[in-house]
Amino acid sequence: MKKLLLVFSVCCTGYLCGCTSHREAVEALPPLQPVAFDSVPSVDGLLSVTRLFVTGDLLVAYEETRDTLFSFWQLPDCRYLFRAGIRGNGPDDLLTLDRTFRETEEGFTAFELETSRMKEVAVDKAGHSLRIVSTKPFDGGAGFLNRFIFLKDGHYCCVSNDEKHEYLLLDNQGGVRPFGTYPEDLLPKKEGDLNRFVYNKLTVAAPSGEKFAAFYAYVKLCRMYDSEGRLLKETLLEQPRVADNGERQVYYASYPCATDEAIYVLTEVDGKPVLEVWDWDGKLTARYSLPCAFTALAYAPHDGVLYAVCAGEEKDLLYKLLL
């Protein structure tokens, strides 16, 4: 195991913060800090990790393009265990899943996109297998559900297809309520452009389900909501940039991960990969320079380590970020 330390120059600029009615300059960005990390071979030969997550003492990599969907490592030593989870329509098989996984005592719960069903999965470490414990369909006229996240009190949230509202709030009884207005005039729109694509975003909920955050792909904007769909805070770090050829600058492209205290999200500064840390009050609290362009993150609460994987030549390594 090799330990490295990277140091980049400090960079400070102003950022804007707003609520539902206005935005104003409030303070300087946190300085870029060095990050220490360990790297270990992944053993499993990761191809394209869709999502990393932790359940119990297991680190799990979900690769939606593979026929066997999950790889498992034992924590905290990050020892590779096995692959499991067959793609298919059998009783213990899974189709393509959304990128949110909720920890359970036996394993995890996931949302199956093609069928709009929530599946609870038990992980059998001894048998190197998965078992479907329960299946719950979602209907309520919501149609195709995307960016599915778990909130408290049996509430769930997903991105809406409605041009007037950003989200749908779903409950255990099949109730569906639209909420959330799109940002106004932040990004140019051509005739026929749909709001949900112009204001594409990545969402993440606190493990408690009390709040969730949205990070926008084409504008450096973070919005915080509570579990009832009320907008709590809106923070705009910089005005969006559009290239001469009309291509939008991409700010957030990889799914965040979260604890009940912090949110970890990947971005870049001047073409260099950066990790941002936010609190649930909508404040950017820290920024770290990274050794490569990570594509997925997972936080392990029992050892306080942030696990990550890179694309490209470093795809056969697992990283442990020591913040």
PDB file of C-alpha atoms in Angstrom:
ATOM      1  CA  MET A   1       0.000   0.000   0.000  1.00  0.00           C
ATOM      2  CA  LYS A   2       1.491   3.275  -1.076  1.00  0.00           C
ATOM      3  CA  LYS A   3       0.765   6.577   0.642  1.00  0.00           C
ATOM      4  CA  LEU A   4       1.045   9.774  -1.339  1.00  0.00           C
ATOM      5  CA  LEU A   5       0.577  13.439  -0.608  1.00  0.00           C
ATOM      6  CA  LEU A   6      -0.381  16.014  -3.208  1.00  0.00           C
ATOM      7  CA  VAL A   7      -0.147  19.755  -2.724  1.00  0.00           C
ATOM      8  CA  PHE A   8      -1.578  22.372  -5.041  1.00  0.00           C
ATOM      9  CA  SER A   9      -1.592  26.138  -4.760  1.00  0.00           C
ATOM     10  CA  VAL A  10      -4.252  27.923  -2.781  1.00  0.00           C
ATOM     11  CA  CYS A  11      -7.049  29.418  -4.787  1.00  0.00           C
ATOM     12  CA  CYS A  12      -9.611  31.858  -3.419  1.00  0.00           C
ATOM     13  CA  THR A  13     -12.508  33.513  -5.185  1.00  0.00           C
ATOM     14  CA  GLY A  14     -15.892  34.891  -4.182  1.00  0.00           C
ATOM     15  CA  TYR A  15     -19.086  32.938  -4.374  1.00  0.00           C
ATOM     16  CA  LEU A  16     -22.745  33.787  -4.361  1.00  0.00           C
ATOM     17  CA  CYS A  17     -25.379  32.433  -2.052  1.00  0.00           C
ATOM     18  CA  GLY A  18     -29.123  32.740  -2.387  1.00  0.00           C
ATOM     19  CA  CYS A  19     -32.413  31.606  -0.966  1.00  0.00           C
ATOM     20  CA  THR A  20     -35.748  31.442  -2.764  1.00  0.00           C
ATOM     21  CA  SER A  21     -35.884  35.165  -3.541  1.00  0.00           C
ATOM     22  CA  HIS A  22     -32.321  36.478  -4.001  1.00  0.00           C
ATOM     23  CA  ARG A  23     -28.615  35.681  -4.204  1.00  0.00           C
ATOM     24  CA  GLU A  24     -25.782  37.726  -2.772  1.00  0.00           C
ATOM     25  CA  ALA A  25     -22.003  37.518  -2.274  1.00  0.00           C
ATOM     26  CA  VAL A  26     -21.222  36.213   1.199  1.00  0.00           C
ATOM     27  CA  GLU A  27     -17.610  34.992   1.586  1.00  0.00           C
ATOM     28  CA  ALA A  28     -14.521  33.574  -0.136  1.00  0.00           C
ATOM     29  CA  LEU A  29     -14.225  29.984  -1.267  1.00  0.00           C
ATOM     30  CA  PRO A  30     -12.339  27.632   1.036  1.00  0.00           C
ATOM     31  CA  PRO A  31      -8.702  27.215  -0.068  1.00  0.00           C
ATOM     32  CA  LEU A  32      -7.636  24.115  -2.000  1.00  0.00           C
ATOM     33  CA  GLN A  33      -5.981  21.715   0.437  1.00  0.00           C
ATOM     34  CA  PRO A  34      -3.623  18.781  -0.093  1.00  0.00           C
ATOM     35  CA  VAL A  35      -5.103  15.340   0.309  1.00  0.00           C
ATOM     36  CA  ALA A  36      -3.349  12.230   1.605  1.00  0.00           C
ATOM     37  CA  PHE A  37      -4.443   8.887   0.200  1.00  0.00           C
ATOM     38  CA  ASP A  38      -3.668   5.195  -0.007  1.00  0.00           C
ATOM     39  CA  SER A  39      -4.152   3.113  -3.143  1.00  0.00           C
ATOM     40  CA  VAL A  40      -4.702  -0.637  -3.296  1.00  0.00           C
ATOM     41  CA  PRO A  41      -5.291  -2.991  -6.257  1.00  0.00           C
ATOM     42  CA  SER A  42      -8.989  -3.578  -6.873  1.00  0.00           C
ATOM     43  CA  VAL A  43      -8.249  -7.260  -7.772  1.00  0.00           C
ATOM     44  CA  ASP A  44     -11.614  -7.545  -9.483  1.00  0.00           C
ATOM     45  CA  GLY A  45     -10.595  -5.560 -12.574  1.00  0.00           C
ATOM     46  CA  LEU A  46     -13.168  -2.779 -12.389  1.00  0.00           C
ATOM     47  CA  LEU A  47     -14.376  -1.695 -15.830  1.00  0.00           C
ATOM     48  CA  SER A  48     -16.846   1.129 -15.340  1.00  0.00           C
ATOM     49  CA  VAL A  49     -18.118   1.698 -11.807  1.00  0.00           C
ATOM     50  CA  THR A  50     -21.551   3.283 -11.827  1.00  0.00           C
ATOM     51  CA  ARG A  51     -21.676   3.767  -8.064  1.00  0.00           C
ATOM     52  CA  LEU A  52     -19.709   2.953  -4.922  1.00  0.00           C
ATOM     53  CA  PHE A  53     -21.524   2.522  -1.613  1.00  0.00           C
ATOM     54  CA  VAL A  54     -21.030   1.021   1.833  1.00  0.00           C
ATOM     55  CA  THR A  55     -23.349  -1.319   3.712  1.00  0.00           C
ATOM     56  CA  GLY A  56     -22.280  -2.615   7.104  1.00  0.00           C
ATOM     57  CA  ASP A  57     -18.630  -3.653   6.834  1.00  0.00           C
ATOM     58  CA  LEU A  58     -18.738  -4.042   3.050  1.00  0.00           C
ATOM     59  CA  LEU A  59     -17.609  -1.706   0.281  1.00  0.00           C
ATOM     60  CA  VAL A  60     -19.712  -2.342  -2.816  1.00  0.00           C
ATOM     61  CA  ALA A  61     -19.093  -1.368  -6.452  1.00  0.00           C
ATOM     62  CA  TYR A  62     -22.109  -1.367  -8.781  1.00  0.00           C
ATOM     63  CA  GLU A  63     -21.285  -1.716 -12.497  1.00  0.00           C
ATOM     64  CA  GLU A  64     -24.497  -1.477 -14.486  1.00  0.00           C
ATOM     65  CA  THR A  65     -22.905  -2.531 -17.813  1.00  0.00           C
ATOM     66  CA  ARG A  66     -21.765  -5.931 -16.487  1.00  0.00           C
ATOM     67  CA  ASP A  67     -23.815  -9.129 -16.365  1.00  0.00           C
ATOM     68  CA  THR A  68     -22.686  -9.608 -12.754  1.00  0.00           C
ATOM     69  CA  LEU A  69     -23.519  -6.279 -11.203  1.00  0.00           C
ATOM     70  CA  PHE A  70     -21.736  -6.018  -7.833  1.00  0.00           C
ATOM     71  CA  SER A  71     -18.241  -6.451  -6.375  1.00  0.00           C
ATOM     72  CA  PHE A  72     -17.690  -6.662  -2.609  1.00  0.00           C
ATOM     73  CA  TRP A  73     -14.713  -5.799  -0.381  1.00  0.00           C
ATOM     74  CA  GLN A  74     -14.313  -6.420   3.340  1.00  0.00           C
ATOM     75  CA  LEU A  75     -13.670  -3.267   5.376  1.00  0.00           C
ATOM     76  CA  PRO A  76     -11.572  -1.817   6.893  1.00  0.00           C
ATOM     77  CA  ASP A  77      -8.711  -3.752   5.244  1.00  0.00           C
ATOM     78  CA  CYS A  78     -10.326  -3.394   1.794  1.00  0.00           C
ATOM     79  CA  ARG A  79      -9.933  -7.126   1.084  1.00  0.00           C
ATOM     80  CA  TYR A  80     -11.680  -8.328  -2.075  1.00  0.00           C
ATOM     81  CA  LEU A  81     -14.394 -10.936  -1.431  1.00  0.00           C
ATOM     82  CA  PHE A  82     -16.564 -11.827  -4.432  1.00  0.00           C
ATOM     83  CA  ARG A  83     -18.890 -10.730  -7.251  1.00  0.00           C
ATOM     84  CA  ALA A  84     -22.651 -11.350  -7.198  1.00  0.00           C
ATOM     85  CA  GLY A  85     -25.965 -10.094  -8.542  1.00  0.00           C
ATOM     86  CA  ILE A  86     -27.027 -11.429 -11.923  1.00  0.00           C
ATOM     87  CA  ARG A  87     -28.672  -9.239 -14.545  1.00  0.00           C
ATOM     88  CA  GLY A  88     -31.974 -10.798 -15.573  1.00  0.00           C
ATOM     89  CA  ASN A  89     -35.623 -11.463 -14.750  1.00  0.00           C
ATOM     90  CA  GLY A  90     -35.196 -14.406 -12.372  1.00  0.00           C
ATOM     91  CA  PRO A  91     -36.487 -14.364  -8.764  1.00  0.00           C
ATOM     92  CA  ASP A  92     -33.124 -13.150  -7.397  1.00  0.00           C
ATOM     93  CA  ASP A  93     -31.998 -11.263 -10.514  1.00  0.00           C
ATOM     94  CA  LEU A  94     -31.850  -7.510 -11.061  1.00  0.00           C
ATOM     95  CA  LEU A  95     -32.302  -5.194 -14.011  1.00  0.00           C
ATOM     96  CA  THR A  96     -30.686  -1.736 -14.315  1.00  0.00           C
ATOM     97  CA  LEU A  97     -30.779   0.093 -10.991  1.00  0.00           C
ATOM     98  CA  ASP A  98     -30.846   3.756 -10.149  1.00  0.00           C
ATOM     99  CA  ARG A  99     -27.684   5.015  -8.458  1.00  0.00           C
ATOM    100  CA  THR A 100     -29.043   5.347  -4.932  1.00  0.00           C
ATOM    101  CA  PHE A 101     -28.594   2.453  -2.510  1.00  0.00           C
ATOM    102  CA  ARG A 102     -29.918   2.490   1.043  1.00  0.00           C
ATOM    103  CA  GLU A 103     -28.190   0.378   3.695  1.00  0.00           C
ATOM    104  CA  THR A 104     -30.240  -2.275   5.516  1.00  0.00           C
ATOM    105  CA  GLU A 105     -29.355  -4.799   8.232  1.00  0.00           C
ATOM    106  CA  GLU A 106     -29.016  -7.613   5.684  1.00  0.00           C
ATOM    107  CA  GLY A 107     -27.681  -5.666   2.720  1.00  0.00           C
ATOM    108  CA  PHE A 108     -29.267  -2.811   0.776  1.00  0.00           C
ATOM    109  CA  THR A 109     -32.355  -1.486  -0.961  1.00  0.00           C
ATOM    110  CA  ALA A 110     -32.258  -0.335  -4.595  1.00  0.00           C
ATOM    111  CA  PHE A 111     -34.684   1.029  -7.175  1.00  0.00           C
ATOM    112  CA  GLU A 112     -35.076  -0.898 -10.452  1.00  0.00           C
ATOM    113  CA  LEU A 113     -35.520   1.593 -13.280  1.00  0.00           C
ATOM    114  CA  GLU A 114     -37.178  -0.517 -15.998  1.00  0.00           C
ATOM    115  CA  THR A 115     -39.888  -1.860 -13.684  1.00  0.00           C
ATOM    116  CA  SER A 116     -40.295   1.070 -11.213  1.00  0.00           C
ATOM    117  CA  ARG A 117     -39.855  -1.409  -8.371  1.00  0.00           C
ATOM    118  CA  MET A 118     -37.934  -1.040  -5.137  1.00  0.00           C
ATOM    119  CA  LYS A 119     -36.026  -4.204  -4.204  1.00  0.00           C
ATOM    120  CA  GLU A 120     -34.547  -5.111  -0.830  1.00  0.00           C
ATOM    121  CA  VAL A 121     -31.448  -7.273  -1.259  1.00  0.00           C
ATOM    122  CA  ALA A 122     -29.771  -9.527   1.318  1.00  0.00           C
ATOM    123  CA  VAL A 123     -26.023 -10.146   0.958  1.00  0.00           C
ATOM    124  CA  ASP A 124     -24.794 -13.646   1.831  1.00  0.00           C
ATOM    125  CA  LYS A 125     -21.038 -13.309   2.411  1.00  0.00           C
ATOM    126  CA  ALA A 126     -20.557 -17.000   3.166  1.00  0.00           C
ATOM    127  CA  GLY A 127     -22.409 -18.111   0.058  1.00  0.00           C
ATOM    128  CA  HIS A 128     -21.051 -15.327  -2.167  1.00  0.00           C
ATOM    129  CA  SER A 129     -24.572 -14.532  -3.344  1.00  0.00           C
ATOM    130  CA  LEU A 130     -27.486 -12.108  -3.204  1.00  0.00           C
ATOM    131  CA  ARG A 131     -31.124 -12.784  -2.405  1.00  0.00           C
ATOM    132  CA  ILE A 132     -34.171 -10.585  -3.091  1.00  0.00           C
ATOM    133  CA  VAL A 133     -35.977 -10.156   0.241  1.00  0.00           C
ATOM    134  CA  SER A 134     -38.888  -8.003  -0.930  1.00  0.00           C
ATOM    135  CA  THR A 135     -40.176  -6.129  -3.966  1.00  0.00           C
ATOM    136  CA  LYS A 136     -42.343  -3.005  -3.876  1.00  0.00           C
ATOM    137  CA  PRO A 137     -43.898  -1.549  -7.058  1.00  0.00           C
ATOM    138  CA  PHE A 138     -44.419   2.198  -7.492  1.00  0.00           C
ATOM    139  CA  ASP A 139     -47.347   3.507  -9.464  1.00  0.00           C
ATOM    140  CA  GLY A 140     -49.431   6.573  -8.676  1.00  0.00           C
ATOM    141  CA  GLY A 141     -49.286   7.796 -12.275  1.00  0.00           C
ATOM    142  CA  ALA A 142     -45.735   9.010 -11.838  1.00  0.00           C
ATOM    143  CA  GLY A 143     -44.481   7.278 -14.995  1.00  0.00           C
ATOM    144  CA  PHE A 144     -40.769   6.662 -15.407  1.00  0.00           C
ATOM    145  CA  LEU A 145     -38.966   7.495 -12.158  1.00  0.00           C
ATOM    146  CA  ASN A 146     -35.393   8.765 -12.279  1.00  0.00           C
ATOM    147  CA  ARG A 147     -32.892  10.111  -9.690  1.00  0.00           C
ATOM    148  CA  PHE A 148     -34.765   8.086  -7.061  1.00  0.00           C
ATOM    149  CA  ILE A 149     -33.746   8.908  -3.469  1.00  0.00           C
ATOM    150  CA  PHE A 150     -34.927   7.706  -0.060  1.00  0.00           C
ATOM    151  CA  LEU A 151     -36.327  10.229   2.424  1.00  0.00           C
ATOM    152  CA  LYS A 152     -37.697   9.804   5.948  1.00  0.00           C
ATOM    153  CA  ASP A 153     -41.198   8.752   7.034  1.00  0.00           C
ATOM    154  CA  GLY A 154     -41.677   6.517   4.001  1.00  0.00           C
ATOM    155  CA  HIS A 155     -41.176   9.362   1.530  1.00  0.00           C
ATOM    156  CA  TYR A 156     -39.226   9.095  -1.708  1.00  0.00           C
ATOM    157  CA  CYS A 157     -38.199  11.660  -4.287  1.00  0.00           C
ATOM    158  CA  CYS A 158     -37.419  11.551  -7.989  1.00  0.00           C
ATOM    159  CA  VAL A 159     -36.928  13.997 -10.851  1.00  0.00           C
ATOM    160  CA  SER A 160     -40.156  15.069 -12.533  1.00  0.00           C
ATOM    161  CA  ASN A 161     -40.999  15.066 -16.242  1.00  0.00           C
ATOM    162  CA  ASP A 162     -43.172  18.132 -15.601  1.00  0.00           C
ATOM    163  CA  GLU A 163     -41.763  21.346 -17.114  1.00  0.00           C
ATOM    164  CA  LYS A 164     -43.123  23.368 -14.183  1.00  0.00           C
ATOM    165  CA  HIS A 165     -41.748  21.269 -11.333  1.00  0.00           C
ATOM    166  CA  GLU A 166     -38.329  19.722 -10.747  1.00  0.00           C
ATOM    167  CA  TYR A 167     -39.347  16.827  -8.497  1.00  0.00           C
ATOM    168  CA  LEU A 168     -42.019  14.368  -7.450  1.00  0.00           C
ATOM    169  CA  LEU A 169     -42.556  13.427  -3.801  1.00  0.00           C
ATOM    170  CA  LEU A 170     -43.904   9.894  -3.366  1.00  0.00           C
ATOM    171  CA  ASP A 171     -45.219   8.171  -0.246  1.00  0.00           C
ATOM    172  CA  ASN A 172     -45.912   4.585   0.822  1.00  0.00           C
ATOM    173  CA  GLN A 173     -49.577   4.898  -0.024  1.00  0.00           C
ATOM    174  CA  GLY A 174     -49.012   5.713  -3.682  1.00  0.00           C
ATOM    175  CA  GLY A 175     -49.448   9.459  -3.292  1.00  0.00           C
ATOM    176  CA  VAL A 176     -47.517  11.664  -5.712  1.00  0.00           C
ATOM    177  CA  ARG A 177     -46.961  15.414  -5.300  1.00  0.00           C
ATOM    178  CA  PRO A 178     -44.906  17.641  -7.639  1.00  0.00           C
ATOM    179  CA  PHE A 179     -42.719  20.326  -6.065  1.00  0.00           C
ATOM    180  CA  GLY A 180     -39.774  22.628  -6.753  1.00  0.00           C
ATOM    181  CA  THR A 181     -39.465  25.356  -9.375  1.00  0.00           C
ATOM    182  CA  TYR A 182     -36.599  25.497 -11.849  1.00  0.00           C
ATOM    183  CA  PRO A 183     -33.916  28.187 -11.536  1.00  0.00           C
ATOM    184  CA  GLU A 184     -34.789  31.289 -13.524  1.00  0.00           C
ATOM    185  CA  ASP A 185     -32.680  32.557 -16.427  1.00  0.00           C
ATOM    186  CA  LEU A 186     -29.412  30.977 -15.303  1.00  0.00           C
ATOM    187  CA  LEU A 187     -28.888  28.964 -18.481  1.00  0.00           C
ATOM    188  CA  PRO A 188     -29.795  29.797 -22.099  1.00  0.00           C
ATOM    189  CA  LYS A 189     -32.586  27.739 -23.618  1.00  0.00           C
ATOM    190  CA  LYS A 190     -33.298  27.061 -27.267  1.00  0.00           C
ATOM    191  CA  GLU A 191     -36.769  26.465 -28.592  1.00  0.00           C
ATOM    192  CA  GLY A 192     -37.797  22.949 -27.667  1.00  0.00           C
ATOM    193  CA  ASP A 193     -35.233  22.545 -24.869  1.00  0.00           C
ATOM    194  CA  LEU A 194     -36.719  20.805 -21.842  1.00  0.00           C
ATOM    195  CA  ASN A 195     -36.042  22.198 -18.380  1.00  0.00           C
ATOM    196  CA  ARG A 196     -35.126  18.794 -16.959  1.00  0.00           C
ATOM    197  CA  PHE A 197     -32.265  18.506 -19.468  1.00  0.00           C
ATOM    198  CA  VAL A 198     -31.128  22.134 -19.351  1.00  0.00           C
ATOM    199  CA  TYR A 199     -31.116  21.979 -15.547  1.00  0.00           C
ATOM    200  CA  ASN A 200     -29.857  18.416 -15.299  1.00  0.00           C
ATOM    201  CA  LYS A 201     -28.742  17.596 -11.770  1.00  0.00           C
ATOM    202  CA  LEU A 202     -27.483  14.954  -9.378  1.00  0.00           C
ATOM    203  CA  THR A 203     -29.318  14.421  -6.101  1.00  0.00           C
ATOM    204  CA  VAL A 204     -28.244  12.897  -2.783  1.00  0.00           C
ATOM    205  CA  ALA A 205     -30.116  12.439   0.487  1.00  0.00           C
ATOM    206  CA  ALA A 206     -28.788  12.459   4.027  1.00  0.00           C
ATOM    207  CA  PRO A 207     -28.824   8.918   5.494  1.00  0.00           C
ATOM    208  CA  SER A 208     -31.467  10.107   7.972  1.00  0.00           C
ATOM    209  CA  GLY A 209     -33.670  11.126   5.039  1.00  0.00           C
ATOM    210  CA  GLU A 210     -34.354  14.511   6.616  1.00  0.00           C
ATOM    211  CA  LYS A 211     -32.812  16.526   3.760  1.00  0.00           C
ATOM    212  CA  PHE A 212     -31.553  16.160   0.229  1.00  0.00           C
ATOM    213  CA  ALA A 213     -29.248  18.196  -1.993  1.00  0.00           C
ATOM    214  CA  ALA A 214     -29.142  18.811  -5.744  1.00  0.00           C
ATOM    215  CA  PHE A 215     -25.981  19.724  -7.673  1.00  0.00           C
ATOM    216  CA  TYR A 216     -26.541  21.031 -11.196  1.00  0.00           C
ATOM    217  CA  ALA A 217     -24.500  19.765 -14.129  1.00  0.00           C
ATOM    218  CA  TYR A 218     -24.238  22.997 -16.136  1.00  0.00           C
ATOM    219  CA  VAL A 219     -24.276  25.661 -13.423  1.00  0.00           C
ATOM    220  CA  LYS A 220     -22.308  25.596 -10.170  1.00  0.00           C
ATOM    221  CA  LEU A 221     -25.463  25.617  -8.094  1.00  0.00           C
ATOM    222  CA  CYS A 222     -26.449  23.641  -4.997  1.00  0.00           C
ATOM    223  CA  ARG A 223     -29.982  23.512  -3.618  1.00  0.00           C
ATOM    224  CA  MET A 224     -31.007  22.032  -0.253  1.00  0.00           C
ATOM    225  CA  TYR A 225     -34.516  20.662   0.446  1.00  0.00           C
ATOM    226  CA  ASP A 226     -36.178  19.052   3.435  1.00  0.00           C
ATOM    227  CA  SER A 227     -38.063  15.762   3.269  1.00  0.00           C
ATOM    228  CA  GLU A 228     -41.354  17.586   2.628  1.00  0.00           C
ATOM    229  CA  GLY A 229     -40.004  19.306  -0.469  1.00  0.00           C
ATOM    230  CA  ARG A 230     -39.369  22.752   1.021  1.00  0.00           C
ATOM    231  CA  LEU A 231     -36.404  24.647  -0.428  1.00  0.00           C
ATOM    232  CA  LEU A 232     -34.080  25.492   2.464  1.00  0.00           C
ATOM    233  CA  LYS A 233     -31.036  27.035   0.816  1.00  0.00           C
ATOM    234  CA  GLU A 234     -29.682  27.875  -2.627  1.00  0.00           C
ATOM    235  CA  THR A 235     -25.961  28.486  -3.190  1.00  0.00           C
ATOM    236  CA  LEU A 236     -24.527  29.664  -6.502  1.00  0.00           C
ATOM    237  CA  LEU A 237     -20.724  29.499  -6.628  1.00  0.00           C
ATOM    238  CA  GLU A 238     -20.248  31.125 -10.037  1.00  0.00           C
ATOM    239  CA  GLN A 239     -22.180  32.159 -13.105  1.00  0.00           C
ATOM    240  CA  PRO A 240     -22.406  29.406 -15.742  1.00  0.00           C
ATOM    241  CA  ARG A 241     -20.044  29.453 -18.738  1.00  0.00           C
ATOM    242  CA  VAL A 242     -20.956  28.561 -22.313  1.00  0.00           C
ATOM    243  CA  ALA A 243     -18.261  28.023 -24.969  1.00  0.00           C
ATOM    244  CA  ASP A 244     -18.281  29.814 -28.342  1.00  0.00           C
ATOM    245  CA  ASN A 245     -19.590  26.637 -29.978  1.00  0.00           C
ATOM    246  CA  GLY A 246     -22.555  26.621 -27.621  1.00  0.00           C
ATOM    247  CA  GLU A 247     -21.288  23.782 -25.408  1.00  0.00           C
ATOM    248  CA  ARG A 248     -22.088  24.250 -21.735  1.00  0.00           C
ATOM    249  CA  GLN A 249     -19.408  23.955 -19.069  1.00  0.00           C
ATOM    250  CA  VAL A 250     -19.945  20.765 -17.026  1.00  0.00           C
ATOM    251  CA  TYR A 251     -19.475  21.378 -13.309  1.00  0.00           C
ATOM    252  CA  TYR A 252     -20.939  18.302 -11.604  1.00  0.00           C
ATOM    253  CA  ALA A 253     -20.967  14.965 -13.436  1.00  0.00           C
ATOM    254  CA  SER A 254     -20.392  12.297 -10.745  1.00  0.00           C
ATOM    255  CA  TYR A 255     -22.902  11.307  -8.086  1.00  0.00           C
ATOM    256  CA  PRO A 256     -22.233  12.757  -4.621  1.00  0.00           C
ATOM    257  CA  CYS A 257     -22.141  10.710  -1.433  1.00  0.00           C
ATOM    258  CA  ALA A 258     -23.295  11.936   1.954  1.00  0.00           C
ATOM    259  CA  THR A 259     -23.314  11.461   5.700  1.00  0.00           C
ATOM    260  CA  ASP A 260     -25.687  13.215   8.080  1.00  0.00           C
ATOM    261  CA  GLU A 261     -22.962  15.827   8.600  1.00  0.00           C
ATOM    262  CA  ALA A 262     -21.443  16.361   5.144  1.00  0.00           C
ATOM    263  CA  ILE A 263     -21.803  15.924   1.391  1.00  0.00           C
ATOM    264  CA  TYR A 264     -18.856  14.941  -0.829  1.00  0.00           C
ATOM    265  CA  VAL A 265     -19.074  15.910  -4.494  1.00  0.00           C
ATOM    266  CA  LEU A 266     -16.574  15.848  -7.377  1.00  0.00           C
ATOM    267  CA  THR A 267     -15.871  18.810  -9.642  1.00  0.00           C
ATOM    268  CA  GLU A 268     -12.835  20.519 -11.190  1.00  0.00           C
ATOM    269  CA  VAL A 269     -10.980  23.817 -10.941  1.00  0.00           C
ATOM    270  CA  ASP A 270      -8.980  25.037 -13.949  1.00  0.00           C
ATOM    271  CA  GLY A 271      -9.185  21.558 -15.447  1.00  0.00           C
ATOM    272  CA  LYS A 272      -7.847  19.863 -12.279  1.00  0.00           C
ATOM    273  CA  PRO A 273      -9.994  17.360 -10.318  1.00  0.00           C
ATOM    274  CA  VAL A 274     -11.283  18.662  -6.986  1.00  0.00           C
ATOM    275  CA  LEU A 275     -13.366  17.264  -4.135  1.00  0.00           C
ATOM    276  CA  GLU A 276     -15.853  19.652  -2.513  1.00  0.00           C
ATOM    277  CA  VAL A 277     -17.243  19.117   0.988  1.00  0.00           C
ATOM    278  CA  TRP A 278     -20.577  20.755   1.845  1.00  0.00           C
ATOM    279  CA  ASP A 279     -22.605  20.852   5.035  1.00  0.00           C
ATOM    280  CA  TRP A 280     -26.389  20.451   5.167  1.00  0.00           C
ATOM    281  CA  ASP A 281     -26.840  24.189   5.695  1.00  0.00           C
ATOM    282  CA  GLY A 282     -25.776  24.706   2.087  1.00  0.00           C
ATOM    283  CA  LYS A 283     -22.258  25.914   2.844  1.00  0.00           C
ATOM    284  CA  LEU A 284     -19.133  24.796   0.991  1.00  0.00           C
ATOM    285  CA  THR A 285     -16.765  24.006   3.880  1.00  0.00           C
ATOM    286  CA  ALA A 286     -13.643  22.497   2.244  1.00  0.00           C
ATOM    287  CA  ARG A 287     -11.967  21.741  -1.105  1.00  0.00           C
ATOM    288  CA  TYR A 288      -9.286  19.140  -1.834  1.00  0.00           C
ATOM    289  CA  SER A 289      -7.008  18.599  -4.833  1.00  0.00           C
ATOM    290  CA  LEU A 290      -7.223  15.007  -6.114  1.00  0.00           C
ATOM    291  CA  PRO A 291      -4.654  12.611  -7.626  1.00  0.00           C
ATOM    292  CA  CYS A 292      -6.888  11.758 -10.593  1.00  0.00           C
ATOM    293  CA  ALA A 293     -10.379  12.294 -11.964  1.00  0.00           C
ATOM    294  CA  PHE A 294     -12.468  10.111  -9.683  1.00  0.00           C
ATOM    295  CA  THR A 295     -15.763   8.785 -11.017  1.00  0.00           C
ATOM    296  CA  ALA A 296     -17.366   7.420  -7.829  1.00  0.00           C
ATOM    297  CA  LEU A 297     -17.169   7.988  -4.062  1.00  0.00           C
ATOM    298  CA  ALA A 298     -18.353   6.142  -0.952  1.00  0.00           C
ATOM    299  CA  TYR A 299     -17.966   7.087   2.716  1.00  0.00           C
ATOM    300  CA  ALA A 300     -17.404   4.367   5.331  1.00  0.00           C
ATOM    301  CA  PRO A 301     -18.662   5.706   8.687  1.00  0.00           C
ATOM    302  CA  HIS A 302     -17.040   3.015  10.848  1.00  0.00           C
ATOM    303  CA  ASP A 303     -13.497   4.026   9.827  1.00  0.00           C
ATOM    304  CA  GLY A 304     -14.097   7.576   8.523  1.00  0.00           C
ATOM    305  CA  VAL A 305     -12.527   6.829   5.125  1.00  0.00           C
ATOM    306  CA  LEU A 306     -13.732   8.110   1.765  1.00  0.00           C
ATOM    307  CA  TYR A 307     -13.285   5.419  -0.901  1.00  0.00           C
ATOM    308  CA  ALA A 308     -12.965   6.296  -4.599  1.00  0.00           C
ATOM    309  CA  VAL A 309     -12.267   4.887  -8.052  1.00  0.00           C
ATOM    310  CA  CYS A 310     -10.694   6.556 -11.095  1.00  0.00           C
ATOM    311  CA  ALA A 311     -11.355   6.200 -14.791  1.00  0.00           C
ATOM    312  CA  GLY A 312      -8.660   5.491 -17.382  1.00  0.00           C
ATOM    313  CA  GLU A 313      -5.319   3.955 -16.502  1.00  0.00           C
ATOM    314  CA  GLU A 314      -6.010   3.982 -12.765  1.00  0.00           C
ATOM    315  CA  LYS A 315      -9.236   1.976 -13.025  1.00  0.00           C
ATOM    316  CA  ASP A 316      -7.683  -1.116 -11.386  1.00  0.00           C
ATOM    317  CA  LEU A 317      -7.049   0.743  -8.127  1.00  0.00           C
ATOM    318  CA  LEU A 318      -9.185   1.564  -5.126  1.00  0.00           C
ATOM    319  CA  TYR A 319      -8.337   4.789  -3.307  1.00  0.00           C
ATOM    320  CA  LYS A 320      -8.735   5.637   0.366  1.00  0.00           C
ATOM    321  CA  LEU A 321      -8.876   9.402   0.846  1.00  0.00           C
ATOM    322  CA  LEU A 322      -7.625  10.489   4.261  1.00  0.00           C
ATOM    323  CA  LEU A 323      -9.300  13.849   4.814  1.00  0.00           C
TER     324      LEU A 323
END
